[in-house]
């Protein structure tokens, strides 16, 4: 069983979450490739997908939306999990219900689950336009990623896949 963990990231926070998910899945003995979405040229040969994106203005990044659209059929035919990295601050904002709407994508990819993780906002990495938006909405600067949350989620996926592998083929 080969797992692909891939994510679209603008400023690096989301690919680091993907890397941590990959580490946990490998600890579960799963053959796991981790790569930024722009490096994925071929998805044939993978049996499980964990696909993520940073959230900007309430949406996944365009590259991630296009990838999911293009491969929706293959994703739907395999176990697929989705994740997003977005809300910042303590408590994180926007709140879970309004950070990103992925209902359509979840339906089309038949994703087992979508998990929203808190993100990182580092003003020093942002362009002028982004800084203006961030100032306007009063978003909090800082790294709010919760690595225990990420590892727990990845661990649950690892256990699900281990159980599937242990089940005798019928
Ligand atoms: C201009 C701008 C708009 C953002 N819009 C949202 C948003 O609508 N919802 C959200 O949850 N997070 C939003 N964020 C926060 C980012 O998604 C978060 O910081 C994320 O972890 C960044 O990931 P990246 O470093 O991989 O690009 C926004 C950040 C910026 C700079």
PDB file of C-alpha atoms and ligand atoms in Angstrom:
ATOM      1  CA  UNK A   1       0.000   0.000   0.000  1.00  0.00           C
ATOM      2  CA  UNK A   2       1.517   3.320  -1.072  1.00  0.00           C
ATOM      3  CA  UNK A   3       0.330   6.575   0.464  1.00  0.00           C
ATOM      4  CA  UNK A   4       0.710  10.021  -1.104  1.00  0.00           C
ATOM      5  CA  UNK A   5       0.642  13.003   1.247  1.00  0.00           C
ATOM      6  CA  UNK A   6       0.643  16.244  -0.667  1.00  0.00           C
ATOM      7  CA  UNK A   7      -0.338  19.846  -0.046  1.00  0.00           C
ATOM      8  CA  UNK A   8      -0.521  23.251  -1.599  1.00  0.00           C
ATOM      9  CA  UNK A   9       1.150  25.956   0.432  1.00  0.00           C
ATOM     10  CA  UNK A  10       1.939  29.593  -0.198  1.00  0.00           C
ATOM     11  CA  UNK A  11       4.214  30.386   2.721  1.00  0.00           C
ATOM     12  CA  UNK A  12       5.344  26.945   3.862  1.00  0.00           C
ATOM     13  CA  UNK A  13       3.138  26.207   6.901  1.00  0.00           C
ATOM     14  CA  UNK A  14       0.935  23.648   5.158  1.00  0.00           C
ATOM     15  CA  UNK A  15       3.722  21.602   3.574  1.00  0.00           C
ATOM     16  CA  UNK A  16       5.252  21.284   7.033  1.00  0.00           C
ATOM     17  CA  UNK A  17       1.954  19.850   8.274  1.00  0.00           C
ATOM     18  CA  UNK A  18       2.029  17.414   5.330  1.00  0.00           C
ATOM     19  CA  UNK A  19       5.580  16.402   6.292  1.00  0.00           C
ATOM     20  CA  UNK A  20       4.495  15.681   9.874  1.00  0.00           C
ATOM     21  CA  UNK A  21       1.526  13.598   8.665  1.00  0.00           C
ATOM     22  CA  UNK A  22       3.938  11.660   6.457  1.00  0.00           C
ATOM     23  CA  UNK A  23       6.311  11.027   9.378  1.00  0.00           C
ATOM     24  CA  UNK A  24       3.474   9.609  11.494  1.00  0.00           C
ATOM     25  CA  UNK A  25       2.246   7.341   8.682  1.00  0.00           C
ATOM     26  CA  UNK A  26       5.774   6.006   8.206  1.00  0.00           C
ATOM     27  CA  UNK A  27       5.927   5.289  11.946  1.00  0.00           C
ATOM     28  CA  UNK A  28       2.879   3.112  11.288  1.00  0.00           C
ATOM     29  CA  UNK A  29       4.955   1.160   8.771  1.00  0.00           C
ATOM     30  CA  UNK A  30       3.221   2.633   5.731  1.00  0.00           C
ATOM     31  CA  UNK A  31       5.164   3.378   2.572  1.00  0.00           C
ATOM     32  CA  UNK A  32       4.517   7.103   2.306  1.00  0.00           C
ATOM     33  CA  UNK A  33       5.645   9.760  -0.172  1.00  0.00           C
ATOM     34  CA  UNK A  34       5.373  13.402   0.870  1.00  0.00           C
ATOM     35  CA  UNK A  35       5.674  16.187  -1.671  1.00  0.00           C
ATOM     36  CA  UNK A  36       4.406  19.653  -2.492  1.00  0.00           C
ATOM     37  CA  UNK A  37       1.450  19.530  -4.843  1.00  0.00           C
ATOM     38  CA  UNK A  38       3.360  21.234  -7.647  1.00  0.00           C
ATOM     39  CA  UNK A  39       5.801  18.294  -7.705  1.00  0.00           C
ATOM     40  CA  UNK A  40       3.106  15.647  -8.187  1.00  0.00           C
ATOM     41  CA  UNK A  41       3.244  14.573 -11.812  1.00  0.00           C
ATOM     42  CA  UNK A  42       1.584  11.178 -11.516  1.00  0.00           C
ATOM     43  CA  UNK A  43      -0.849   9.700  -9.020  1.00  0.00           C
ATOM     44  CA  UNK A  44      -1.069   6.237 -10.551  1.00  0.00           C
ATOM     45  CA  UNK A  45       0.648   3.779  -8.243  1.00  0.00           C
ATOM     46  CA  UNK A  46      -0.657   5.367  -5.043  1.00  0.00           C
ATOM     47  CA  UNK A  47      -3.407   3.573  -3.128  1.00  0.00           C
ATOM     48  CA  UNK A  48      -4.235   6.193  -0.495  1.00  0.00           C
ATOM     49  CA  UNK A  49      -4.280   9.987  -0.664  1.00  0.00           C
ATOM     50  CA  UNK A  50      -3.956  12.675   1.990  1.00  0.00           C
ATOM     51  CA  UNK A  51      -4.467  15.996   0.258  1.00  0.00           C
ATOM     52  CA  UNK A  52      -4.248  19.417   1.846  1.00  0.00           C
ATOM     53  CA  UNK A  53      -4.155  23.117   1.186  1.00  0.00           C
ATOM     54  CA  UNK A  54      -3.643  26.420   2.899  1.00  0.00           C
ATOM     55  CA  UNK A  55      -6.827  28.488   3.066  1.00  0.00           C
ATOM     56  CA  UNK A  56      -6.859  31.969   1.571  1.00  0.00           C
ATOM     57  CA  UNK A  57      -9.982  34.125   1.485  1.00  0.00           C
ATOM     58  CA  UNK A  58     -12.145  31.174   2.444  1.00  0.00           C
ATOM     59  CA  UNK A  59     -10.927  28.857  -0.294  1.00  0.00           C
ATOM     60  CA  UNK A  60      -8.299  26.247  -0.960  1.00  0.00           C
ATOM     61  CA  UNK A  61      -5.464  27.468  -3.139  1.00  0.00           C
ATOM     62  CA  UNK A  62      -6.253  27.320  -6.869  1.00  0.00           C
ATOM     63  CA  UNK A  63      -3.644  24.661  -7.513  1.00  0.00           C
ATOM     64  CA  UNK A  64      -5.208  22.367  -4.908  1.00  0.00           C
ATOM     65  CA  UNK A  65      -8.741  22.954  -6.215  1.00  0.00           C
ATOM     66  CA  UNK A  66      -7.620  22.173  -9.769  1.00  0.00           C
ATOM     67  CA  UNK A  67      -5.762  19.057  -8.626  1.00  0.00           C
ATOM     68  CA  UNK A  68      -8.804  17.788  -6.745  1.00  0.00           C
ATOM     69  CA  UNK A  69     -11.063  18.553  -9.728  1.00  0.00           C
ATOM     70  CA  UNK A  70      -8.744  16.840 -12.186  1.00  0.00           C
ATOM     71  CA  UNK A  71      -8.291  13.728 -10.061  1.00  0.00           C
ATOM     72  CA  UNK A  72     -11.678  13.581  -8.315  1.00  0.00           C
ATOM     73  CA  UNK A  73     -12.508  10.215  -9.913  1.00  0.00           C
ATOM     74  CA  UNK A  74      -9.253   8.566  -8.823  1.00  0.00           C
ATOM     75  CA  UNK A  75      -9.473  10.090  -5.362  1.00  0.00           C
ATOM     76  CA  UNK A  76     -13.038   8.845  -5.002  1.00  0.00           C
ATOM     77  CA  UNK A  77     -11.917   5.354  -5.962  1.00  0.00           C
ATOM     78  CA  UNK A  78      -9.273   5.256  -3.201  1.00  0.00           C
ATOM     79  CA  UNK A  79      -9.244   6.036   0.509  1.00  0.00           C
ATOM     80  CA  UNK A  80      -8.756   9.816   0.629  1.00  0.00           C
ATOM     81  CA  UNK A  81      -8.417  12.266   3.487  1.00  0.00           C
ATOM     82  CA  UNK A  82      -8.406  16.061   3.132  1.00  0.00           C
ATOM     83  CA  UNK A  83      -6.940  18.709   5.393  1.00  0.00           C
ATOM     84  CA  UNK A  84      -6.724  22.485   5.473  1.00  0.00           C
ATOM     85  CA  UNK A  85      -4.485  24.884   7.332  1.00  0.00           C
ATOM     86  CA  UNK A  86      -6.066  28.213   8.067  1.00  0.00           C
ATOM     87  CA  UNK A  87      -7.346  29.787  11.265  1.00  0.00           C
ATOM     88  CA  UNK A  88      -4.881  31.801  13.339  1.00  0.00           C
ATOM     89  CA  UNK A  89      -5.026  33.383  16.787  1.00  0.00           C
ATOM     90  CA  UNK A  90      -6.060  32.155  20.203  1.00  0.00           C
ATOM     91  CA  UNK A  91      -8.834  31.144  19.928  1.00  0.00           C
ATOM     92  CA  UNK A  92      -8.251  30.498  16.212  1.00  0.00           C
ATOM     93  CA  UNK A  93     -10.211  32.620  13.737  1.00  0.00           C
ATOM     94  CA  UNK A  94     -12.111  32.250  11.492  1.00  0.00           C
ATOM     95  CA  UNK A  95     -14.113  29.672  13.403  1.00  0.00           C
ATOM     96  CA  UNK A  96     -14.251  26.148  12.036  1.00  0.00           C
ATOM     97  CA  UNK A  97     -17.662  26.545  10.405  1.00  0.00           C
ATOM     98  CA  UNK A  98     -16.664  29.564   8.327  1.00  0.00           C
ATOM     99  CA  UNK A  99     -12.939  29.081   7.578  1.00  0.00           C
ATOM    100  CA  UNK A 100     -13.423  27.097   4.362  1.00  0.00           C
ATOM    101  CA  UNK A 101     -16.309  25.423   2.558  1.00  0.00           C
ATOM    102  CA  UNK A 102     -15.331  22.124   0.985  1.00  0.00           C
ATOM    103  CA  UNK A 103     -18.647  20.259   0.925  1.00  0.00           C
ATOM    104  CA  UNK A 104     -18.667  19.843  -2.837  1.00  0.00           C
ATOM    105  CA  UNK A 105     -15.071  18.641  -2.947  1.00  0.00           C
ATOM    106  CA  UNK A 106     -15.631  16.216  -0.085  1.00  0.00           C
ATOM    107  CA  UNK A 107     -18.606  14.761  -1.935  1.00  0.00           C
ATOM    108  CA  UNK A 108     -16.824  14.445  -5.260  1.00  0.00           C
ATOM    109  CA  UNK A 109     -13.637  12.902  -3.833  1.00  0.00           C
ATOM    110  CA  UNK A 110     -15.674  10.768  -1.402  1.00  0.00           C
ATOM    111  CA  UNK A 111     -13.157  11.841   1.233  1.00  0.00           C
ATOM    112  CA  UNK A 112     -13.298   9.898   4.484  1.00  0.00           C
ATOM    113  CA  UNK A 113     -12.820  13.127   6.421  1.00  0.00           C
ATOM    114  CA  UNK A 114     -11.773  16.741   6.123  1.00  0.00           C
ATOM    115  CA  UNK A 115      -9.753  18.178   9.010  1.00  0.00           C
ATOM    116  CA  UNK A 116      -9.192  21.875   9.539  1.00  0.00           C
ATOM    117  CA  UNK A 117      -5.924  22.678  11.321  1.00  0.00           C
ATOM    118  CA  UNK A 118      -4.844  25.993  12.762  1.00  0.00           C
ATOM    119  CA  UNK A 119      -2.172  27.717  10.666  1.00  0.00           C
ATOM    120  CA  UNK A 120       0.715  30.130  10.779  1.00  0.00           C
ATOM    121  CA  UNK A 121       0.694  33.757   9.862  1.00  0.00           C
ATOM    122  CA  UNK A 122       4.064  35.460   9.670  1.00  0.00           C
ATOM    123  CA  UNK A 123       3.749  39.059   8.472  1.00  0.00           C
ATOM    124  CA  UNK A 124       7.420  39.152   7.497  1.00  0.00           C
ATOM    125  CA  UNK A 125       6.710  36.545   4.790  1.00  0.00           C
ATOM    126  CA  UNK A 126       3.698  38.344   3.306  1.00  0.00           C
ATOM    127  CA  UNK A 127       3.498  40.616   0.303  1.00  0.00           C
ATOM    128  CA  UNK A 128       2.055  44.111   0.550  1.00  0.00           C
ATOM    129  CA  UNK A 129      -1.456  43.087  -0.567  1.00  0.00           C
ATOM    130  CA  UNK A 130      -1.580  40.225   1.928  1.00  0.00           C
ATOM    131  CA  UNK A 131      -0.391  42.465   4.765  1.00  0.00           C
ATOM    132  CA  UNK A 132      -3.165  44.901   3.941  1.00  0.00           C
ATOM    133  CA  UNK A 133      -5.800  42.129   4.070  1.00  0.00           C
ATOM    134  CA  UNK A 134      -4.385  40.808   7.331  1.00  0.00           C
ATOM    135  CA  UNK A 135      -4.435  44.298   8.871  1.00  0.00           C
ATOM    136  CA  UNK A 136      -8.003  44.875   7.695  1.00  0.00           C
ATOM    137  CA  UNK A 137      -9.334  41.662   9.225  1.00  0.00           C
ATOM    138  CA  UNK A 138      -7.145  42.050  12.325  1.00  0.00           C
ATOM    139  CA  UNK A 139      -5.660  38.549  11.978  1.00  0.00           C
ATOM    140  CA  UNK A 140      -3.164  37.523  14.662  1.00  0.00           C
ATOM    141  CA  UNK A 141       0.484  36.995  13.786  1.00  0.00           C
ATOM    142  CA  UNK A 142       2.079  33.764  14.938  1.00  0.00           C
ATOM    143  CA  UNK A 143       2.410  30.032  14.552  1.00  0.00           C
ATOM    144  CA  UNK A 144      -0.771  28.402  15.843  1.00  0.00           C
ATOM    145  CA  UNK A 145      -0.218  24.959  14.360  1.00  0.00           C
ATOM    146  CA  UNK A 146      -1.082  22.307  16.922  1.00  0.00           C
ATOM    147  CA  UNK A 147       1.329  19.456  16.305  1.00  0.00           C
ATOM    148  CA  UNK A 148      -0.411  17.154  18.780  1.00  0.00           C
ATOM    149  CA  UNK A 149      -3.631  17.660  16.827  1.00  0.00           C
ATOM    150  CA  UNK A 150      -1.834  16.938  13.530  1.00  0.00           C
ATOM    151  CA  UNK A 151      -0.120  13.837  14.894  1.00  0.00           C
ATOM    152  CA  UNK A 152      -3.330  12.512  16.457  1.00  0.00           C
ATOM    153  CA  UNK A 153      -5.201  12.873  13.164  1.00  0.00           C
ATOM    154  CA  UNK A 154      -2.409  11.219  11.184  1.00  0.00           C
ATOM    155  CA  UNK A 155      -2.200   8.466  13.799  1.00  0.00           C
ATOM    156  CA  UNK A 156      -5.896   7.704  13.379  1.00  0.00           C
ATOM    157  CA  UNK A 157      -5.401   7.433   9.605  1.00  0.00           C
ATOM    158  CA  UNK A 158      -2.403   5.164  10.207  1.00  0.00           C
ATOM    159  CA  UNK A 159      -4.482   2.897  12.431  1.00  0.00           C
ATOM    160  CA  UNK A 160      -7.313   2.728   9.901  1.00  0.00           C
ATOM    161  CA  UNK A 161      -4.866   1.711   7.176  1.00  0.00           C
ATOM    162  CA  UNK A 162      -3.039  -0.780   9.378  1.00  0.00           C
ATOM    163  CA  UNK A 163      -6.364  -2.423  10.185  1.00  0.00           C
ATOM    164  CA  UNK A 164      -7.226  -2.573   6.483  1.00  0.00           C
ATOM    165  CA  UNK A 165      -3.842  -4.172   5.723  1.00  0.00           C
ATOM    166  CA  UNK A 166      -4.222  -6.728   8.500  1.00  0.00           C
ATOM    167  CA  UNK A 167      -7.629  -7.834   7.216  1.00  0.00           C
ATOM    168  CA  UNK A 168      -7.311 -10.994   5.121  1.00  0.00           C
ATOM    169  CA  UNK A 169      -8.163 -10.452   1.453  1.00  0.00           C
ATOM    170  CA  UNK A 170     -11.498 -11.997   0.472  1.00  0.00           C
TER     171      UNK A 170
HETATM  172  C1  LIG B   1      -4.181  37.261   2.916  1.00  0.00           C
HETATM  173  C2  LIG B   1      -4.530  36.107   3.781  1.00  0.00           C
HETATM  174  C3  LIG B   1      -5.832  35.583   3.770  1.00  0.00           C
HETATM  175  C4  LIG B   1      -6.164  34.486   4.584  1.00  0.00           C
HETATM  176  N1  LIG B   1      -7.434  34.003   4.557  1.00  0.00           N
HETATM  177  C5  LIG B   1      -7.778  32.963   5.386  1.00  0.00           C
HETATM  178  C6  LIG B   1      -9.131  32.457   5.386  1.00  0.00           C
HETATM  179  O1  LIG B   1     -10.010  32.903   4.667  1.00  0.00           O
HETATM  180  N2  LIG B   1      -9.426  31.444   6.232  1.00  0.00           N
HETATM  181  C7  LIG B   1      -8.485  30.894   7.050  1.00  0.00           C
HETATM  182  O2  LIG B   1      -8.817  29.994   7.811  1.00  0.00           O
HETATM  183  N3  LIG B   1      -7.186  31.333   7.051  1.00  0.00           N
HETATM  184  C8  LIG B   1      -6.824  32.358   6.231  1.00  0.00           C
HETATM  185  N4  LIG B   1      -5.522  32.814   6.218  1.00  0.00           N
HETATM  186  C9  LIG B   1      -4.515  32.169   7.079  1.00  0.00           C
HETATM  187  C10 LIG B   1      -3.656  31.143   6.297  1.00  0.00           C
HETATM  188  O3  LIG B   1      -4.439  30.201   5.673  1.00  0.00           O
HETATM  189  C11 LIG B   1      -2.728  30.417   7.289  1.00  0.00           C
HETATM  190  O4  LIG B   1      -1.845  31.338   7.790  1.00  0.00           O
HETATM  191  C12 LIG B   1      -2.038  29.203   6.660  1.00  0.00           C
HETATM  192  O5  LIG B   1      -1.475  28.390   7.687  1.00  0.00           O
HETATM  193  C13 LIG B   1      -0.949  29.602   5.685  1.00  0.00           C
HETATM  194  O6  LIG B   1      -0.438  28.449   5.059  1.00  0.00           O
HETATM  195  P1  LIG B   1       0.840  28.461   4.119  1.00  0.00           P
HETATM  196  O7  LIG B   1       2.016  29.029   4.928  1.00  0.00           O
HETATM  197  O8  LIG B   1       1.069  27.029   3.780  1.00  0.00           O
HETATM  198  O9  LIG B   1       0.548  29.292   2.926  1.00  0.00           O
HETATM  199  C14 LIG B   1      -5.172  33.902   5.421  1.00  0.00           C
HETATM  200  C15 LIG B   1      -3.864  34.417   5.425  1.00  0.00           C
HETATM  201  C16 LIG B   1      -3.536  35.513   4.626  1.00  0.00           C
HETATM  202  C17 LIG B   1      -2.125  36.038   4.661  1.00  0.00           C
END
